[in-house]
Coordinates of C-alpha atoms in Angstrom, one line a residue:
Chain A
M4 CA -11.3 -3.7 1.1
K5 CA -11.7 -1.6 4.2
F6 CA -8.7 -1.5 6.5
D7 CA -8.6 -0.8 10.2
D8 CA -6.0 1.9 10.5
R9 CA -4.9 0.8 14.0
I10 CA -3.8 -2.7 12.8
P11 CA -0.8 -3.1 10.5
I12 CA -2.0 -3.2 6.9
Y13 CA 0.3 -6.1 5.9
Y14 CA -1.3 -8.1 8.7
Q15 CA -4.8 -7.4 7.5
I16 CA -3.7 -8.4 4.0
K17 CA -2.4 -11.7 5.3
Q18 CA -5.8 -12.3 7.1
Y19 CA -7.6 -11.5 3.8
F20 CA -5.6 -14.2 2.0
Y21 CA -6.1 -16.7 4.8
Q22 CA -9.8 -16.2 4.5
Q23 CA -9.7 -16.5 0.7
I24 CA -7.8 -19.8 1.0
I25 CA -9.9 -21.2 3.8
T26 CA -13.1 -20.4 2.0
Q27 CA -11.6 -21.8 -1.2
Q28 CA -12.1 -18.7 -3.2
L29 CA -8.4 -19.2 -3.8
Q30 CA -7.8 -22.9 -4.5
P31 CA -4.6 -24.9 -4.0
G32 CA -2.3 -24.1 -6.9
D33 CA -4.1 -20.9 -7.9
K34 CA -1.9 -18.1 -9.2
L35 CA -2.1 -14.8 -7.4
P36 CA -2.3 -11.5 -9.3
G37 CA 1.0 -9.7 -9.6
V38 CA 2.2 -7.5 -6.8
R39 CA 1.3 -4.3 -8.6
Q40 CA -2.1 -5.5 -9.5
L41 CA -2.8 -6.5 -5.9
A42 CA -1.6 -3.0 -4.8
V43 CA -4.0 -1.4 -7.2
D44 CA -6.9 -3.8 -6.2
L45 CA -6.4 -3.2 -2.5
T46 CA -5.2 0.5 -2.9
V47 CA -2.2 -0.3 -0.8
N48 CA 1.4 0.5 -1.6
V49 CA 3.6 -2.2 -3.2
N50 CA 6.0 -2.6 -0.2
T51 CA 3.1 -3.5 2.1
I52 CA 1.8 -6.1 -0.4
Q53 CA 5.3 -7.5 -0.8
R54 CA 5.8 -7.8 3.0
A55 CA 2.4 -9.7 3.3
L56 CA 3.3 -12.0 0.5
Q57 CA 6.8 -12.6 1.8
E58 CA 5.4 -13.7 5.2
L59 CA 2.8 -16.0 3.5
I60 CA 5.7 -17.6 1.5
T61 CA 7.8 -18.1 4.7
E62 CA 4.7 -19.7 6.3
G63 CA 4.4 -22.0 3.4
V64 CA 0.9 -20.8 2.6
L65 CA 2.1 -19.5 -0.8
F66 CA 5.0 -20.5 -2.9
S67 CA 6.8 -18.5 -5.4
K68 CA 8.0 -19.7 -8.8
R69 CA 10.8 -17.6 -10.2
G70 CA 9.6 -15.4 -13.0
L71 CA 6.1 -16.9 -12.9
G72 CA 4.6 -15.4 -9.7
N73 CA 3.1 -16.5 -6.5
F74 CA 0.8 -19.6 -6.0
V75 CA -1.4 -21.0 -3.3
T76 CA 0.2 -24.1 -1.7
T77 CA -1.0 -27.5 -3.0
D78 CA -0.1 -29.1 0.3
H79 CA -3.4 -30.0 1.9
D80 CA -1.9 -30.4 5.4
T81 CA -0.6 -26.8 5.3
I82 CA -4.1 -25.6 4.4
K83 CA -5.6 -27.8 7.1
Q84 CA -3.2 -26.4 9.7
L85 CA -3.8 -22.9 8.4
K86 CA -7.5 -23.3 9.0
H87 CA -6.9 -24.7 12.4
R88 CA -4.6 -21.8 13.3
V89 CA -7.0 -19.1 12.1
V90 CA -10.0 -20.6 13.8
S91 CA -8.2 -21.1 17.1
G92 CA -6.9 -17.6 16.9
Q93 CA -10.5 -16.3 16.6
V94 CA -11.8 -18.6 19.3
A95 CA -8.9 -17.5 21.6
W96 CA -9.8 -13.9 21.1
Y97 CA -13.4 -14.5 22.1
Y98 CA -12.4 -16.8 25.0
H99 CA -10.3 -14.0 26.5
Q100 CA -13.0 -11.4 26.0
L101 CA -15.5 -13.6 27.8
E102 CA -12.9 -14.4 30.5
K103 CA -12.6 -10.7 31.1
L104 CA -16.3 -10.6 31.7
G105 CA -15.8 -13.3 34.4
L106 CA -17.5 -16.1 32.6
S107 CA -16.6 -19.7 33.6
P108 CA -15.7 -22.2 30.8
A109 CA -19.1 -23.8 31.3
S110 CA -21.0 -20.6 31.0
M111 CA -18.9 -19.7 27.9
Q112 CA -19.9 -23.0 26.3
Q113 CA -23.5 -22.4 27.2
A114 CA -23.3 -18.8 25.8
L115 CA -21.9 -20.1 22.5
A116 CA -24.5 -22.9 22.3
D117 CA -27.3 -20.4 23.0
Y118 CA -26.0 -18.0 20.4
I119 CA -25.7 -20.7 17.7
E120 CA -29.2 -21.8 18.6
E121 CA -30.6 -18.3 18.2
E122 CA -28.7 -17.6 15.0
N123 CA -30.0 -20.7 13.3
H124 CA -33.6 -20.8 14.5
D125 CA -34.5 -17.1 14.4
P126 CA -34.2 -16.0 10.8
K127 CA -32.9 -12.4 10.6
S128 CA -35.2 -10.0 9.0
Chain B
M9 CA 19.9 1.0 -3.2
T10 CA 20.9 4.6 -3.5
P11 CA 18.1 7.0 -2.4
N12 CA 16.1 8.8 -5.0
L13 CA 16.1 11.9 -2.8
E14 CA 18.5 13.0 -0.1
L15 CA 18.2 16.2 1.9
T16 CA 21.1 17.4 4.0
D17 CA 20.8 20.2 6.5
I18 CA 18.1 22.1 4.7
A19 CA 17.4 25.5 6.2
F20 CA 15.2 28.3 4.9
R21 CA 14.2 31.7 6.2
R22 CA 11.5 34.0 4.9
H23 CA 11.6 37.7 6.1
Q24 CA 14.1 36.9 8.9
Q25 CA 11.8 34.1 10.1
V26 CA 12.9 30.5 10.4
I27 CA 10.6 28.4 8.2
L28 CA 12.8 25.2 8.0
D29 CA 15.9 24.2 10.0
S30 CA 18.2 21.1 9.9
V31 CA 15.9 19.1 7.7
N32 CA 17.6 15.8 6.9
F33 CA 16.2 12.7 5.3
A34 CA 16.5 10.3 2.4
V35 CA 13.8 8.5 0.4
S36 CA 14.5 5.1 -1.1
P37 CA 13.3 3.7 -4.4
N38 CA 9.7 2.4 -4.3
Q39 CA 8.8 4.3 -1.1
I40 CA 5.6 6.4 -0.8
V41 CA 6.2 8.8 2.0
A42 CA 3.8 11.2 3.6
L43 CA 5.0 14.5 4.8
L44 CA 2.6 15.6 7.5
G45 CA 2.4 18.8 9.5
A46 CA -0.1 21.5 10.6
N47 CA -1.0 24.3 8.3
G48 CA 2.0 26.6 7.9
A49 CA 4.5 24.0 9.1
G50 CA 6.4 24.4 5.8
K51 CA 5.4 21.2 3.9
T52 CA 4.7 23.0 0.7
T53 CA 7.8 25.2 1.1
L54 CA 9.9 22.0 1.5
L55 CA 8.4 20.4 -1.6
R56 CA 9.1 23.6 -3.5
I57 CA 12.7 23.8 -2.3
I58 CA 13.2 20.2 -3.5
A59 CA 11.6 21.0 -6.9
G60 CA 14.0 24.0 -7.3
V61 CA 11.2 26.6 -7.3
I62 CA 12.6 28.3 -4.1
P63 CA 16.3 28.9 -4.7
D64 CA 17.5 30.8 -1.6
F65 CA 17.8 28.0 0.9
T66 CA 20.9 26.5 2.5
G67 CA 21.8 22.8 2.6
T68 CA 22.0 20.2 -0.2
V69 CA 19.3 18.5 -2.2
H70 CA 20.4 15.3 -4.0
V71 CA 18.0 13.7 -6.5
S72 CA 19.2 10.4 -7.9
E73 CA 22.7 11.4 -6.6
Q74 CA 22.7 14.6 -8.6
T75 CA 22.9 18.2 -7.3
D76 CA 22.9 20.2 -10.5
P77 CA 19.6 22.2 -10.6
I78 CA 18.9 21.4 -14.2
A79 CA 19.6 17.6 -13.7
I80 CA 17.3 17.7 -10.6
K81 CA 14.5 19.4 -12.5
A82 CA 14.6 16.7 -15.2
A83 CA 14.5 14.0 -12.5
I84 CA 11.4 15.3 -10.7
S85 CA 7.7 15.5 -11.5
T86 CA 5.3 17.5 -9.4
N87 CA 1.5 18.1 -9.5
F88 CA 2.0 21.8 -8.7
D89 CA 3.6 22.5 -12.1
H90 CA 0.2 22.3 -13.7
D91 CA -2.3 24.8 -12.5
L92 CA -4.7 24.2 -15.4
R93 CA -7.4 26.6 -14.2
H94 CA -6.7 29.6 -16.4
S95 CA -6.5 28.2 -19.9
H96 CA -9.1 27.3 -22.5
Q97 CA -6.7 24.9 -24.2
R98 CA -7.7 21.3 -24.7
L99 CA -6.1 18.8 -22.3
L100 CA -4.3 17.0 -25.1
K101 CA -2.9 20.2 -26.6
Y102 CA -1.6 21.1 -23.2
A103 CA 0.0 17.7 -22.8
Q104 CA 1.6 18.0 -26.2
A105 CA 3.1 21.4 -25.3
T106 CA 4.2 20.0 -21.9
R107 CA 6.1 17.2 -23.7
V108 CA 8.5 19.9 -25.1
L109 CA 9.4 21.1 -21.7
W110 CA 9.9 17.7 -20.0
P111 CA 12.5 15.3 -21.6
H112 CA 10.9 12.2 -19.9
F113 CA 7.3 13.0 -20.7
D114 CA 5.5 10.1 -22.4
L115 CA 2.5 11.2 -24.3
A116 CA 1.2 7.6 -24.9
Q117 CA 1.4 7.0 -21.2
F118 CA -0.5 10.2 -20.6
E119 CA -3.3 9.0 -22.8
T120 CA -3.4 5.6 -21.1
I121 CA -3.6 7.2 -17.7
C122 CA -6.4 9.5 -18.8
E123 CA -8.3 6.5 -20.2
F124 CA -7.8 4.8 -16.8
F125 CA -9.5 7.9 -15.2
E126 CA -12.1 8.0 -17.9
L127 CA -11.0 11.5 -18.6
S128 CA -11.4 12.8 -22.1
T129 CA -8.3 14.6 -23.4
A130 CA -10.5 16.6 -25.7
K131 CA -11.9 18.6 -22.7
H132 CA -11.0 22.2 -22.4
L133 CA -8.9 23.0 -19.3
D134 CA -11.3 25.6 -17.9
E135 CA -14.2 23.2 -18.2
L136 CA -12.7 20.6 -16.0
S137 CA -14.5 19.9 -12.7
K138 CA -12.3 19.9 -9.6
G139 CA -12.1 16.1 -9.6
Q140 CA -11.2 16.1 -13.3
R141 CA -8.6 18.7 -12.8
K142 CA -7.0 16.6 -10.1
Q143 CA -7.1 13.6 -12.5
A144 CA -5.5 15.7 -15.2
Q145 CA -2.8 17.0 -12.9
L146 CA -1.9 13.5 -11.7
A147 CA -2.0 12.1 -15.3
L148 CA 0.4 14.9 -16.4
C149 CA 2.6 14.3 -13.4
L150 CA 2.8 10.5 -13.8
A151 CA 3.3 10.7 -17.6
N152 CA 6.6 12.3 -16.8
R153 CA 8.7 9.1 -16.2
V154 CA 11.2 10.2 -13.5
P155 CA 12.6 8.8 -10.2
L156 CA 10.9 11.3 -7.9
Y157 CA 7.3 12.5 -7.6
L158 CA 6.3 15.4 -5.4
L159 CA 2.6 15.6 -4.8
D160 CA 1.2 18.5 -2.9
E161 CA -2.3 17.5 -1.6
P162 CA -3.1 15.4 -4.7
F163 CA -6.4 14.2 -3.3
D164 CA -7.5 17.3 -1.5
G165 CA -11.2 18.2 -1.7
L166 CA -12.3 15.0 -3.4
D167 CA -15.0 12.6 -2.4
L168 CA -13.9 9.1 -1.3
M169 CA -14.6 7.5 -4.7
H170 CA -12.4 10.0 -6.6
Q171 CA -9.7 9.8 -4.0
T172 CA -9.6 6.0 -4.3
Q173 CA -9.5 6.2 -8.1
L174 CA -6.6 8.6 -8.0
Q175 CA -4.7 6.5 -5.6
K176 CA -5.2 3.4 -7.7
G177 CA -4.0 5.4 -10.7
L178 CA -0.9 6.4 -8.8
L179 CA -0.2 2.8 -7.8
Q180 CA -0.8 1.5 -11.3
F181 CA 1.3 4.0 -13.2
L182 CA 4.1 4.8 -10.9
P183 CA 7.4 3.8 -12.7
E184 CA 9.3 0.9 -11.2
N185 CA 11.7 2.1 -8.5
A186 CA 10.3 5.6 -8.4
S187 CA 9.6 7.4 -5.0
V188 CA 6.7 9.6 -4.0
L189 CA 6.8 12.4 -1.4
L190 CA 3.3 13.7 -0.7
T191 CA 1.5 16.0 1.6
D192 CA -2.1 15.8 2.7
H193 CA -4.4 17.4 5.3
H194 CA -6.5 14.3 5.6
V195 CA -4.3 11.7 7.1
E196 CA -7.0 9.0 7.1
S197 CA -7.5 9.2 3.4
I198 CA -3.9 8.3 2.6
A199 CA -3.2 5.9 5.5
N200 CA -3.3 2.8 3.2
L201 CA -1.3 4.3 0.5
I202 CA 1.8 5.3 2.3
D203 CA 4.5 3.2 3.8
R204 CA 6.3 5.8 5.7
V205 CA 5.4 8.9 7.7
M206 CA 7.4 12.0 8.4
I207 CA 6.2 14.8 10.7
L208 CA 7.3 18.3 10.0
H209 CA 6.9 20.3 13.2
H210 CA 8.9 23.2 14.8
H211 CA 10.7 23.7 11.5
T212 CA 12.2 20.3 11.2
I213 CA 11.4 16.6 10.9
Q214 CA 10.3 15.5 14.4
A215 CA 9.4 11.9 13.5
D216 CA 10.2 9.6 10.7
T217 CA 8.9 6.0 10.9
S218 CA 7.2 3.2 9.0
A219 CA 3.4 3.4 8.8
D220 CA 2.9 -0.2 9.9
Q221 CA 5.4 0.3 12.8
I222 CA 3.2 3.0 14.2
R223 CA 0.2 0.6 14.1
E224 CA 2.2 -2.4 15.3
Q225 CA 4.2 -0.8 18.2
R226 CA 1.8 1.8 19.4
G227 CA -1.6 0.4 18.3
Q228 CA -2.3 3.8 17.0
S229 CA -3.7 4.9 13.7
I230 CA -1.6 7.3 11.6
S231 CA -4.0 10.1 12.4
E232 CA -3.8 9.5 16.1
Y233 CA 0.0 9.3 16.0
F234 CA 0.1 12.6 14.1
Q235 CA -2.3 14.3 16.5
S236 CA -0.2 13.1 19.5
F237 CA 2.5 15.5 18.5
Y238 CA 0.2 18.5 19.0
Q239 CA -1.4 17.2 22.2
K240 CA 2.0 17.0 23.9
E241 CA 2.2 20.7 23.9
D242 CA -1.1 21.5 25.5

């Protein structure tokens, strides 16, 4: 995994798990690798992994079983809300970018519709 | 938790010249701390003072609450104890001889780490490539199971693939609750690995902060933050 060094690493690790859960590469109830294994896999120090996991646990996205490890929540509402939160976060970012360019809401919708059209009709070589 | 390393008022002069002055900091268990500074700032000197190689400094070094030089030596492992360039010995033989000198050296662990690096212990030391030598140094260093590791440019001069492999090895084999103090010229290559940054400048620690705090509060990369200390002076 490649990190952006201007953004806190723990934050990027959280985003990575969000993505894994939303795309179901991590399924409800799945057990996560141990903290040290994650540190080795992502080449990040153990404290950073722990901070990311702790926040995911506080958010209810993961739950921890004493002595057994960390697991993905089995609560489908939590996952639904997570997906909603992550998607609106991305949309909000683009909205503000386009707003800075002076686009009206109607032109933004048009721009997005045009883009989707192009992406799906014009196969990339 | 009590710190694995604590420095109090460390000062050092060489030929009447101040090299280090009023250096104070502590390193907690499980921390990986980068000691950054320009060439000649005194990073290596400071590591050598902690390791007991340079005796004529003032101030106090505590390692796991101990101040006795022999106890400190037994509680520290460094990568600069092992030069490895000027011997024809096989790596395994060297490790076996090392075991006699270091009370906490674990030979089985050494072989496991070499296996992780895919480094044959039957190799002769003077036949190791630069990358293999760095692997061997880190394996020897980590096979010594102690609370404090001092790594002077452990990834220097390696390509990205080898750097990553060494860093994974460090994360994999670092003992529980151990601390690492490391120096590196290439801040970018260790940015993920470290959780704390100290900047040695004008003979002392000018900044001491968490790596993610730099990113979070300043929106800066570790490398930009480091460079900002030198731009202020222009």
